[in-house]
Short mmCIF file of N, CA and C and ligand atoms in Angstrom, two decimals:
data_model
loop_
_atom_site.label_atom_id
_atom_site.label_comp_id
_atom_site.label_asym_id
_atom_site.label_seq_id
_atom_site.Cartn_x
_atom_site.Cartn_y
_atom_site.Cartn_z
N UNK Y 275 0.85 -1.20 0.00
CA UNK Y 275 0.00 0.00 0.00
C UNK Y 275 0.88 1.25 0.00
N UNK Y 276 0.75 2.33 -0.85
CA UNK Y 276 1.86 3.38 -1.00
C UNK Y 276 0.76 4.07 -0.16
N UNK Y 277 1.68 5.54 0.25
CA UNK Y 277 1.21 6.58 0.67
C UNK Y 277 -0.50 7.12 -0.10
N UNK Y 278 -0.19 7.75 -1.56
CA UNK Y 278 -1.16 7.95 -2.18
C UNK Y 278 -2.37 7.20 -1.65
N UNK Y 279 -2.36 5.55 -1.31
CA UNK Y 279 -3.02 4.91 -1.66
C UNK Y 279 -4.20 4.85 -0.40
N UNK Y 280 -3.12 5.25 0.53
CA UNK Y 280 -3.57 5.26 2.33
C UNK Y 280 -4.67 6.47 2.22
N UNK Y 281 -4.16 7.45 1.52
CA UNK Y 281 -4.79 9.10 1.28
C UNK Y 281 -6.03 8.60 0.35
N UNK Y 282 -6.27 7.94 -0.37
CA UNK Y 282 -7.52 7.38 -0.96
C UNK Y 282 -8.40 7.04 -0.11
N UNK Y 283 -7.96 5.98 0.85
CA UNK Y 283 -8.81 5.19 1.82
C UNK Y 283 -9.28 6.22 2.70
N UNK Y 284 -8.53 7.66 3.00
CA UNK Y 284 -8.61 8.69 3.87
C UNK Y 284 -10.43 9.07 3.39
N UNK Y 285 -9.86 9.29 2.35
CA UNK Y 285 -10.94 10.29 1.57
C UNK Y 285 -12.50 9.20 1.99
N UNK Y 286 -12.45 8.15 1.84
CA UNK Y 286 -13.30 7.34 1.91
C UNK Y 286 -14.40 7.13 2.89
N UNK Y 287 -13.43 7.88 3.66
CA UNK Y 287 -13.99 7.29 5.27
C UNK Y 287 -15.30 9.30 5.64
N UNK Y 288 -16.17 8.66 5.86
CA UNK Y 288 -16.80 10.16 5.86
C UNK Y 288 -16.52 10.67 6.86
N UNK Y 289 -16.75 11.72 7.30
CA UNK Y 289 -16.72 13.04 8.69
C UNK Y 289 -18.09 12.67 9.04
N UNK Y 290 -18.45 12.07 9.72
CA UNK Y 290 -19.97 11.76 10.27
C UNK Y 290 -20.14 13.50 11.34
N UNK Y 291 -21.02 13.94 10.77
CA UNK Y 291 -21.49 14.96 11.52
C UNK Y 291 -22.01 14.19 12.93
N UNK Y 292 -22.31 13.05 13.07
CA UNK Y 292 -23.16 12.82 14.13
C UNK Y 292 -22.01 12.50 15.16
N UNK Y 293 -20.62 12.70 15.00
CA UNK Y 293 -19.73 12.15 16.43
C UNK Y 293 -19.36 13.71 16.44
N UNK Y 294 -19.60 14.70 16.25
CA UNK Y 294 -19.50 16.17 16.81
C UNK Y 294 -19.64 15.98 18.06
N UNK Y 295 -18.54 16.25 18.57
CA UNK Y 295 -18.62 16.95 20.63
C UNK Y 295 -19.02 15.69 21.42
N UNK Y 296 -19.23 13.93 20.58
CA UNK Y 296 -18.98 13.43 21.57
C UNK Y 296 -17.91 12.54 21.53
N UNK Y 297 -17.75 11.84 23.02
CA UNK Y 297 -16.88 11.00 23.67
C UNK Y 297 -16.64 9.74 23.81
N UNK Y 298 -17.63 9.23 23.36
CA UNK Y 298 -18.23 8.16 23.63
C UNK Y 298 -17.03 6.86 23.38
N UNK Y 299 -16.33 7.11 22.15
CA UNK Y 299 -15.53 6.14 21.54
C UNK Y 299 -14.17 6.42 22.23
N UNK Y 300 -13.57 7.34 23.09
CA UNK Y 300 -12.64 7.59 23.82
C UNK Y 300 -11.98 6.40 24.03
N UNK Y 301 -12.46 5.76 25.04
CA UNK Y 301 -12.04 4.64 25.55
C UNK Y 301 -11.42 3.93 24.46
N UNK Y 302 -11.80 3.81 23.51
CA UNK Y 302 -10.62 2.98 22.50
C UNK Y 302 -9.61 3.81 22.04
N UNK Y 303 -9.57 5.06 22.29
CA UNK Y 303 -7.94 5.30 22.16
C UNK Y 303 -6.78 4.66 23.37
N UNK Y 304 -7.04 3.42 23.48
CA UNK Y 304 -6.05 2.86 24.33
C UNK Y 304 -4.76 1.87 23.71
N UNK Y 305 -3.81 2.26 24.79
CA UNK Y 305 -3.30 1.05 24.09
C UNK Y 305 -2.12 1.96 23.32
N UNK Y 306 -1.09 1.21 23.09
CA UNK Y 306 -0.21 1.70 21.71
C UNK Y 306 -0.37 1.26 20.24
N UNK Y 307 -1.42 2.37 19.78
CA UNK Y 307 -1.48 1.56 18.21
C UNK Y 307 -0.23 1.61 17.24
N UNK Y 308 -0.05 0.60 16.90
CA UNK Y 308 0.79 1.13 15.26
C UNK Y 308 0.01 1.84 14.14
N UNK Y 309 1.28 2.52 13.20
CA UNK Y 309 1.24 3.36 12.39
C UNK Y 309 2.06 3.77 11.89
N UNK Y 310 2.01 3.56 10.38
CA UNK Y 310 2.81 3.53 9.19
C UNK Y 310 3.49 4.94 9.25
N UNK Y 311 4.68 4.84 8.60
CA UNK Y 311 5.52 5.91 8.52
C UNK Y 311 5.56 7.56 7.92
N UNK Y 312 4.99 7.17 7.44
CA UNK Y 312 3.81 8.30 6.25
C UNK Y 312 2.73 8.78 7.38
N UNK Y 313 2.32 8.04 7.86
CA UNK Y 313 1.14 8.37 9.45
C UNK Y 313 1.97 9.51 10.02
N UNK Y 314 3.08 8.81 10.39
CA UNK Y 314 3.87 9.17 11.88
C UNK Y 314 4.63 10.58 11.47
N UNK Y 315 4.89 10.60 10.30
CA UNK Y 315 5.83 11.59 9.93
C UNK Y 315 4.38 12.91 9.54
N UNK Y 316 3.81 12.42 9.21
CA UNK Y 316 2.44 13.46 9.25
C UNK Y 316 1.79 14.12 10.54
N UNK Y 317 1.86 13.15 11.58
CA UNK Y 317 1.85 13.39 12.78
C UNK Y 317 2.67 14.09 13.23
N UNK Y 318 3.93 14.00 13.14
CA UNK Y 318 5.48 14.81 13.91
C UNK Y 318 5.15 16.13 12.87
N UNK Y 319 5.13 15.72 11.92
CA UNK Y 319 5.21 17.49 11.36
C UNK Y 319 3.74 18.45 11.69
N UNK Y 320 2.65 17.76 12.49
CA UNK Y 320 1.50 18.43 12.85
C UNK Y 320 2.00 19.05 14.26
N UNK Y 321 2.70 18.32 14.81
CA UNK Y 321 3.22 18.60 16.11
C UNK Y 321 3.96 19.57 15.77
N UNK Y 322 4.88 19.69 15.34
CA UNK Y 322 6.08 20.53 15.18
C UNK Y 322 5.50 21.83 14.84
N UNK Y 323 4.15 22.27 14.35
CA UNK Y 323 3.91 23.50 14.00
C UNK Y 323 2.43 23.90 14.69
N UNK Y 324 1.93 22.56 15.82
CA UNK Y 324 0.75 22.95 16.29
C UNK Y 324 1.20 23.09 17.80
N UNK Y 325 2.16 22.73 18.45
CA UNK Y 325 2.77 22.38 20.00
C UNK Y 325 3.51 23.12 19.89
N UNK Y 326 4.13 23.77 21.16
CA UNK Y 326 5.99 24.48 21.61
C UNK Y 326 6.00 22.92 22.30
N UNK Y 327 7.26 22.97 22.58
CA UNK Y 327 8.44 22.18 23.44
C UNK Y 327 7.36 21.49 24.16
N UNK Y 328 6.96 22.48 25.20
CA UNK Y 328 6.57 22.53 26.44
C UNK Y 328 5.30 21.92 26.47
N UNK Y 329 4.27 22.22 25.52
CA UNK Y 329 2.74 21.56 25.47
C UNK Y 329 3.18 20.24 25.00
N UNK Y 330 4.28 19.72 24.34
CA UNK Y 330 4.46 18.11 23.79
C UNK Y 330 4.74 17.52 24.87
N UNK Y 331 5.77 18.37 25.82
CA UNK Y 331 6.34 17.43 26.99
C UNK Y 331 4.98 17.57 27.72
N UNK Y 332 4.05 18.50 27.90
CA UNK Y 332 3.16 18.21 29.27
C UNK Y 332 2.24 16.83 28.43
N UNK Y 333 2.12 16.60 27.29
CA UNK Y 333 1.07 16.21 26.75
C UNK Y 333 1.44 14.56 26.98
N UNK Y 334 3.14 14.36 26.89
CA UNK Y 334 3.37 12.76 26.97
C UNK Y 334 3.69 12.82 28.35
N UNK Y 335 3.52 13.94 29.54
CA UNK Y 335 3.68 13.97 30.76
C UNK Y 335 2.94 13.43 31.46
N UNK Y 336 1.99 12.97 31.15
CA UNK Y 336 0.43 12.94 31.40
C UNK Y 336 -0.11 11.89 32.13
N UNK Y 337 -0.55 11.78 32.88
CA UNK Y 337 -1.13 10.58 33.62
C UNK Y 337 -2.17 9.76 32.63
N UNK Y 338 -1.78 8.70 32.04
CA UNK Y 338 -2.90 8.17 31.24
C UNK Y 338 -3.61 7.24 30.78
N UNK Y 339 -3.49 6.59 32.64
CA UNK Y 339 -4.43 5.55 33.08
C UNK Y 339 -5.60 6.13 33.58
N UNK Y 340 -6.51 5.09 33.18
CA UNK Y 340 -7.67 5.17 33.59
C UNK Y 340 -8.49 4.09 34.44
N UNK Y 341 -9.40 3.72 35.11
CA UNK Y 341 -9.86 2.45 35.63
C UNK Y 341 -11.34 1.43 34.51
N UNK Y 342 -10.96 0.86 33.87
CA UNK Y 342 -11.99 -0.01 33.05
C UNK Y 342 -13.18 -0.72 34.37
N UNK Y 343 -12.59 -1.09 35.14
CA UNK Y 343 -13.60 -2.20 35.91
C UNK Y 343 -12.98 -1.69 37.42
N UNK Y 344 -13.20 -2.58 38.33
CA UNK Y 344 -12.97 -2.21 39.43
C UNK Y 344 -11.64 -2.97 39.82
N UNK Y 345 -10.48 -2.05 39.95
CA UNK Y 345 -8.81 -2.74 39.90
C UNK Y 345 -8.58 -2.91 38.30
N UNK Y 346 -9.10 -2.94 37.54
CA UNK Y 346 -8.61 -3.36 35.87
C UNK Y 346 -8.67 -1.73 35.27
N UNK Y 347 -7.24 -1.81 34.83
CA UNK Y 347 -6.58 -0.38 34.43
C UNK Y 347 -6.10 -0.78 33.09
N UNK Y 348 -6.45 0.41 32.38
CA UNK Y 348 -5.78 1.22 31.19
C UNK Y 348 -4.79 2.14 31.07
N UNK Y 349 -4.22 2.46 29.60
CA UNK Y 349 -3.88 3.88 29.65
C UNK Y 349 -4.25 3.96 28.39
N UNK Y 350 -4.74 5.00 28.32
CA UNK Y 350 -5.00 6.08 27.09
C UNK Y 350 -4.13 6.14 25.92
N UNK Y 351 -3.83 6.18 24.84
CA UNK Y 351 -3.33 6.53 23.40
C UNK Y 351 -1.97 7.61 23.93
N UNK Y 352 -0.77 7.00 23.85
CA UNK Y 352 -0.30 8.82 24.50
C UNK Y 352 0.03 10.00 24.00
N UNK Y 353 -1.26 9.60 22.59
CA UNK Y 353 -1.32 10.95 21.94
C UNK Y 353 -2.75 12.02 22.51
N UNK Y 354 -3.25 10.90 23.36
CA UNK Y 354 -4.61 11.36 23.88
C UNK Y 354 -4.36 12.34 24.93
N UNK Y 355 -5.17 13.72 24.59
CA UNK Y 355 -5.12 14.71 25.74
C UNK Y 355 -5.63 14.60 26.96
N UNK Y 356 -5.45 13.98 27.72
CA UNK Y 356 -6.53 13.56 29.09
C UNK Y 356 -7.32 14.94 29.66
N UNK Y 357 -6.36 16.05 29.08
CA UNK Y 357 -6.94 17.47 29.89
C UNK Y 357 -8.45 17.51 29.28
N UNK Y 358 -7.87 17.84 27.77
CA UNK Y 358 -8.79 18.68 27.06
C UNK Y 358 -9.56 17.27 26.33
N UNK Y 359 -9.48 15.51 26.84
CA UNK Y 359 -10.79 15.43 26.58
C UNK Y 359 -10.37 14.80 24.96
N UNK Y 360 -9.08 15.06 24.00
CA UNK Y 360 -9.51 14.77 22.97
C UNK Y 360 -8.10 14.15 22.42
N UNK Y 361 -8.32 13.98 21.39
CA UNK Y 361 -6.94 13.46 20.38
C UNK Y 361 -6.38 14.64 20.05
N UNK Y 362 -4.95 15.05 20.01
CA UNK Y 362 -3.95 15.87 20.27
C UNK Y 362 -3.37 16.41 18.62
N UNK Y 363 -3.74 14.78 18.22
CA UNK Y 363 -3.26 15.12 16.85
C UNK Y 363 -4.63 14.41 15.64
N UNK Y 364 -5.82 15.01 16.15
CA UNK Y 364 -7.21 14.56 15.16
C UNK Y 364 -6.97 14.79 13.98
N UNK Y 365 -7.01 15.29 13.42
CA UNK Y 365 -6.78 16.16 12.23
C UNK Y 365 -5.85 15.28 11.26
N UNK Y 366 -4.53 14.12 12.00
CA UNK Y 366 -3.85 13.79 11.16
C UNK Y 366 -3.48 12.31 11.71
N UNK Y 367 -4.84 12.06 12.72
CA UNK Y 367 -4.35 10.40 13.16
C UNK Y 367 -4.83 9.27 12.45
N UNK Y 368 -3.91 8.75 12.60
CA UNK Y 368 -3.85 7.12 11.25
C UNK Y 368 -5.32 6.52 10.94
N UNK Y 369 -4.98 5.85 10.51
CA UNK Y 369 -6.00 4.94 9.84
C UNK Y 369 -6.60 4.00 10.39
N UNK Y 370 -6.12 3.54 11.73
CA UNK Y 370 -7.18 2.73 12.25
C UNK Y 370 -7.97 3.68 13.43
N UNK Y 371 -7.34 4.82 13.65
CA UNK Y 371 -8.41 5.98 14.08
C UNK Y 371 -9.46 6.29 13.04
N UNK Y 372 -9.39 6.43 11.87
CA UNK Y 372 -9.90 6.58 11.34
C UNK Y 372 -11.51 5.87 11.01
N UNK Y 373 -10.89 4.64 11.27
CA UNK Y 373 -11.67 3.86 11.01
C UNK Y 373 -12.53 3.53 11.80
N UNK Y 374 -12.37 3.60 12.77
CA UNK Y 374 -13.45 3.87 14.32
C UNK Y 374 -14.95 4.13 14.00
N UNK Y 375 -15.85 3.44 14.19
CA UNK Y 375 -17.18 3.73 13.88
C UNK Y 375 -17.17 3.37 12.27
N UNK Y 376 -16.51 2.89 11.21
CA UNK Y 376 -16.81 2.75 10.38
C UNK Y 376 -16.59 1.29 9.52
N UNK Y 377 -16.12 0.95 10.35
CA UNK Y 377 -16.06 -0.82 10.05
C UNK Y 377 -17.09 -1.30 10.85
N UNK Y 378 -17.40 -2.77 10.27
CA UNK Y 378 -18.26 -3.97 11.42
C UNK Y 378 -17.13 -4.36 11.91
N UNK Y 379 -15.98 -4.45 12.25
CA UNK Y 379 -15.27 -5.07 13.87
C UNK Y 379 -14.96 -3.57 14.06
N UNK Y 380 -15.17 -2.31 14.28
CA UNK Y 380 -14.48 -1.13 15.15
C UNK Y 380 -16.21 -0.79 15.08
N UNK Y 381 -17.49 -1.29 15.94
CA UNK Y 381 -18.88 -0.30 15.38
C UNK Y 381 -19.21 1.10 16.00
N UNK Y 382 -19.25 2.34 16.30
CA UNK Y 382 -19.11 2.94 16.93
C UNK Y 382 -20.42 2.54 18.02
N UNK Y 383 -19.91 3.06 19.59
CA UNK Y 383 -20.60 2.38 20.71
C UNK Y 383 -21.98 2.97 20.81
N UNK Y 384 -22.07 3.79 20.46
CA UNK Y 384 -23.70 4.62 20.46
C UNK Y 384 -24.37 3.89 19.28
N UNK Y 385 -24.02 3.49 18.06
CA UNK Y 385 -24.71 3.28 16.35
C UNK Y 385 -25.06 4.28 16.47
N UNK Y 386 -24.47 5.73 16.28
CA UNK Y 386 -24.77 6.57 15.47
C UNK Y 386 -24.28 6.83 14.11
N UNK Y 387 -23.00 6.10 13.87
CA UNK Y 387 -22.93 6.25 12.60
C UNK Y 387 -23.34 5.18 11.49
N UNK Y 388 -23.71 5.65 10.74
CA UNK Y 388 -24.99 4.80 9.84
C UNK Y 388 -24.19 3.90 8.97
N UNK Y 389 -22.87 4.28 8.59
CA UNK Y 389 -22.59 3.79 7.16
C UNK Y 389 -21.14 3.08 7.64
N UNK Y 390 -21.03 1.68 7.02
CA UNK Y 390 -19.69 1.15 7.18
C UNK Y 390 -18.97 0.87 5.69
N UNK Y 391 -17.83 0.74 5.85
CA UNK Y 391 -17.28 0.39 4.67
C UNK Y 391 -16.74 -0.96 4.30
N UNK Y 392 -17.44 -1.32 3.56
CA UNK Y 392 -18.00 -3.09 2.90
C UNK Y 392 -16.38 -3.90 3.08
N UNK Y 393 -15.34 -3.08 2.81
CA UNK Y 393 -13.89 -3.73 2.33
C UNK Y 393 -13.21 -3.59 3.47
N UNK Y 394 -13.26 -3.53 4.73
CA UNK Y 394 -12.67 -2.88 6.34
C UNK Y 394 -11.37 -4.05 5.96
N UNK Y 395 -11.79 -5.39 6.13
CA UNK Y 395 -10.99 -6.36 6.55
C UNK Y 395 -9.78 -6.38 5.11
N UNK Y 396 -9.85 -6.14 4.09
CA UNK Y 396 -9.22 -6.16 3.29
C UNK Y 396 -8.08 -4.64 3.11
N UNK Y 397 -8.60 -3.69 3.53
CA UNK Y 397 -8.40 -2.04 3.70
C UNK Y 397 -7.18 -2.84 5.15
N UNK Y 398 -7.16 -3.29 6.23
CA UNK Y 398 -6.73 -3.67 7.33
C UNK Y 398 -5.59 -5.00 6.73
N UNK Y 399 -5.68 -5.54 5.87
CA UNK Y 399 -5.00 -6.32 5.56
C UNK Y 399 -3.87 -5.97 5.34
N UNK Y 400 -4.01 -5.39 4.00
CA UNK Y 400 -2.90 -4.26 2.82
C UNK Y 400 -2.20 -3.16 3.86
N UNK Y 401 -3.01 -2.96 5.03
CA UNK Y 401 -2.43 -1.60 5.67
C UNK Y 401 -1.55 -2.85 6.99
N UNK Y 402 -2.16 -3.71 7.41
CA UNK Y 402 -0.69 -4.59 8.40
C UNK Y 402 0.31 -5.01 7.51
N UNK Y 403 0.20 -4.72 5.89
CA UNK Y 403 1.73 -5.17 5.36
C UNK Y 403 2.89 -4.37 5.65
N UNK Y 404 2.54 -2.98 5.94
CA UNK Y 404 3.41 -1.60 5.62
C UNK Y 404 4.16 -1.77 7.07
N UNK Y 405 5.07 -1.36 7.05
CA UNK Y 405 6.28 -1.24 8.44
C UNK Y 405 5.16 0.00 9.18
N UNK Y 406 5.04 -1.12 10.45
CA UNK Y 406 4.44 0.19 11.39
C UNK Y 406 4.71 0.03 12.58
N UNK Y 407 4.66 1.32 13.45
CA UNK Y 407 5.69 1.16 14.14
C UNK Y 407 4.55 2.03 15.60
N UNK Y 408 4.89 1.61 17.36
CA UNK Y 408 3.73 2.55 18.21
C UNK Y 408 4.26 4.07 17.74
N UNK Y 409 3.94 4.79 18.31
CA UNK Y 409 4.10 6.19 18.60
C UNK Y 409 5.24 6.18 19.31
N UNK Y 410 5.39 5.93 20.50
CA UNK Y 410 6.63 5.62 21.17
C UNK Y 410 7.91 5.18 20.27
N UNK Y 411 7.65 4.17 19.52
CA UNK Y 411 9.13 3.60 18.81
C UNK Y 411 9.44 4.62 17.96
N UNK Y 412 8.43 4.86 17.35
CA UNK Y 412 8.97 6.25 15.93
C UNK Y 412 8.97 7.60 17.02
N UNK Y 413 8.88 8.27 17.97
CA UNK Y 413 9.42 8.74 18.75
C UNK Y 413 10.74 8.46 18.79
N UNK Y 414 11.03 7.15 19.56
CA UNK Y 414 12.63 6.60 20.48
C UNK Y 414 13.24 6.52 18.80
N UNK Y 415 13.39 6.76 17.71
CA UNK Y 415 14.07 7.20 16.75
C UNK Y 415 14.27 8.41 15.97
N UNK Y 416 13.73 9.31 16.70
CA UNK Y 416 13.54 10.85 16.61
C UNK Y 416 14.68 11.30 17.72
N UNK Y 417 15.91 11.80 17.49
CA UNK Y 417 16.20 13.00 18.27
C UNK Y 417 16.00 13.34 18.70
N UNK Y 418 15.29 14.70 18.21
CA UNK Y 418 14.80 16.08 18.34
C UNK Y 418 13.15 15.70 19.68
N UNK Y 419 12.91 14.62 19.13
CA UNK Y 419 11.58 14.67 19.52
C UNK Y 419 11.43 12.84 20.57
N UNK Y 420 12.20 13.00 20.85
CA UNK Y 420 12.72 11.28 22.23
C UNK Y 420 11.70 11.84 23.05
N UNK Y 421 11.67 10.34 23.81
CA UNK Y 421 10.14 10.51 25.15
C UNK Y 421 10.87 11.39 26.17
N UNK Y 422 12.09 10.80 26.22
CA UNK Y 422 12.95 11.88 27.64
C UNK Y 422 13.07 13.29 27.12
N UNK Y 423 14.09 13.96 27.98
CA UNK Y 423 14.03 15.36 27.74
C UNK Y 423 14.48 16.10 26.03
N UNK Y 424 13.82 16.44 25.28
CA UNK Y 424 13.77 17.40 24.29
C UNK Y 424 15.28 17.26 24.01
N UNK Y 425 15.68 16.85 22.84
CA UNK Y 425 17.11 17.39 22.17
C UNK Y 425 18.42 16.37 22.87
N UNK Y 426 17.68 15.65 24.07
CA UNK Y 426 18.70 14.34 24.58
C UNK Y 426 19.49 13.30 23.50
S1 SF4 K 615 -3.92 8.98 17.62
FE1 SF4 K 615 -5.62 10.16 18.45
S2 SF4 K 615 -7.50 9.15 17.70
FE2 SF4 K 615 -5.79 7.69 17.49
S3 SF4 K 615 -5.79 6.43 19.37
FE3 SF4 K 615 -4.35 8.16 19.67
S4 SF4 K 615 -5.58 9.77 20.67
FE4 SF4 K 615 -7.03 8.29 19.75
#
């Protein structure tokens, strides 16, 4: 699957007016997802001109466990803002964010969104061929941008 090809599948996936302002699907930003390099590097360069220093470090500073059950713990995406409630980098997160509410195995938890896309498992196939890597690893190969202190 080339880049171009990922940006097709982008286009595909609609903006459901109906997940405006809610939360509901939060909880599955858990976990360290992978994400292709073309993702990640789209991501770092959203950062690099939407964050200073200082909002990236408070943002992977972050406490970002949560409690699922009673003693059974999570943590959050650690691109997920725990402050403000949202994804840090929406605007440019991968493809199996994307896909959230729009496949039959990701259904969104309310069924508010109406429409799935017939090819999910095949779209998911072609996209686990591509080198992908958590957030963290393509981080810990960044310099400029390592989990420890800035420029280490
Ligand atoms: S990148 Fe954003 S949308 Fe995807 S799991 Fe992380 S916080 Fe959620």
């Amino acid at each position: 699957m080339t880049r171009d090809e990922l940006l097709a599948i982008y286009s595909r996936i609609p903006t459901e007016s109906t997940c405006r302002d809610c939360h509901e699907c939060a909880i599955r930003c858990s976990g360290a997802i992978p994400l292709a390099r073309s993702e990640w590097e789209g991501i770092a360069a959203y950062i690099e001109t939407h964050m200073s220093d200082l909002e990236f470090e408070s943002l992977l500073a972050q406490d970002k466990r949560f409690e699922v059950a009673d003693g059974v713990w999570e943590e959050f995406c650690i691109l997920y803002d725990v402050v403000a409630l949202r994804c840090a980098v929406y605007p440019v997160r991968p493809l199996v964010c994307r896909l959230l509410g729009h496949v039959e195995f990701m259904p969104c938890p309310l069924s508010r969104v109406p429409s799935v896309l017939p090819d999910g498992p095949e779209i998911m196939r072609r996209y686990a061929q591509l080198e992908r890597k958590t957030v963290a690893e393509w981080l810990a190969g960044e310099p400029r941008r390592g989990c420890g202190p800035r420029g280490a």
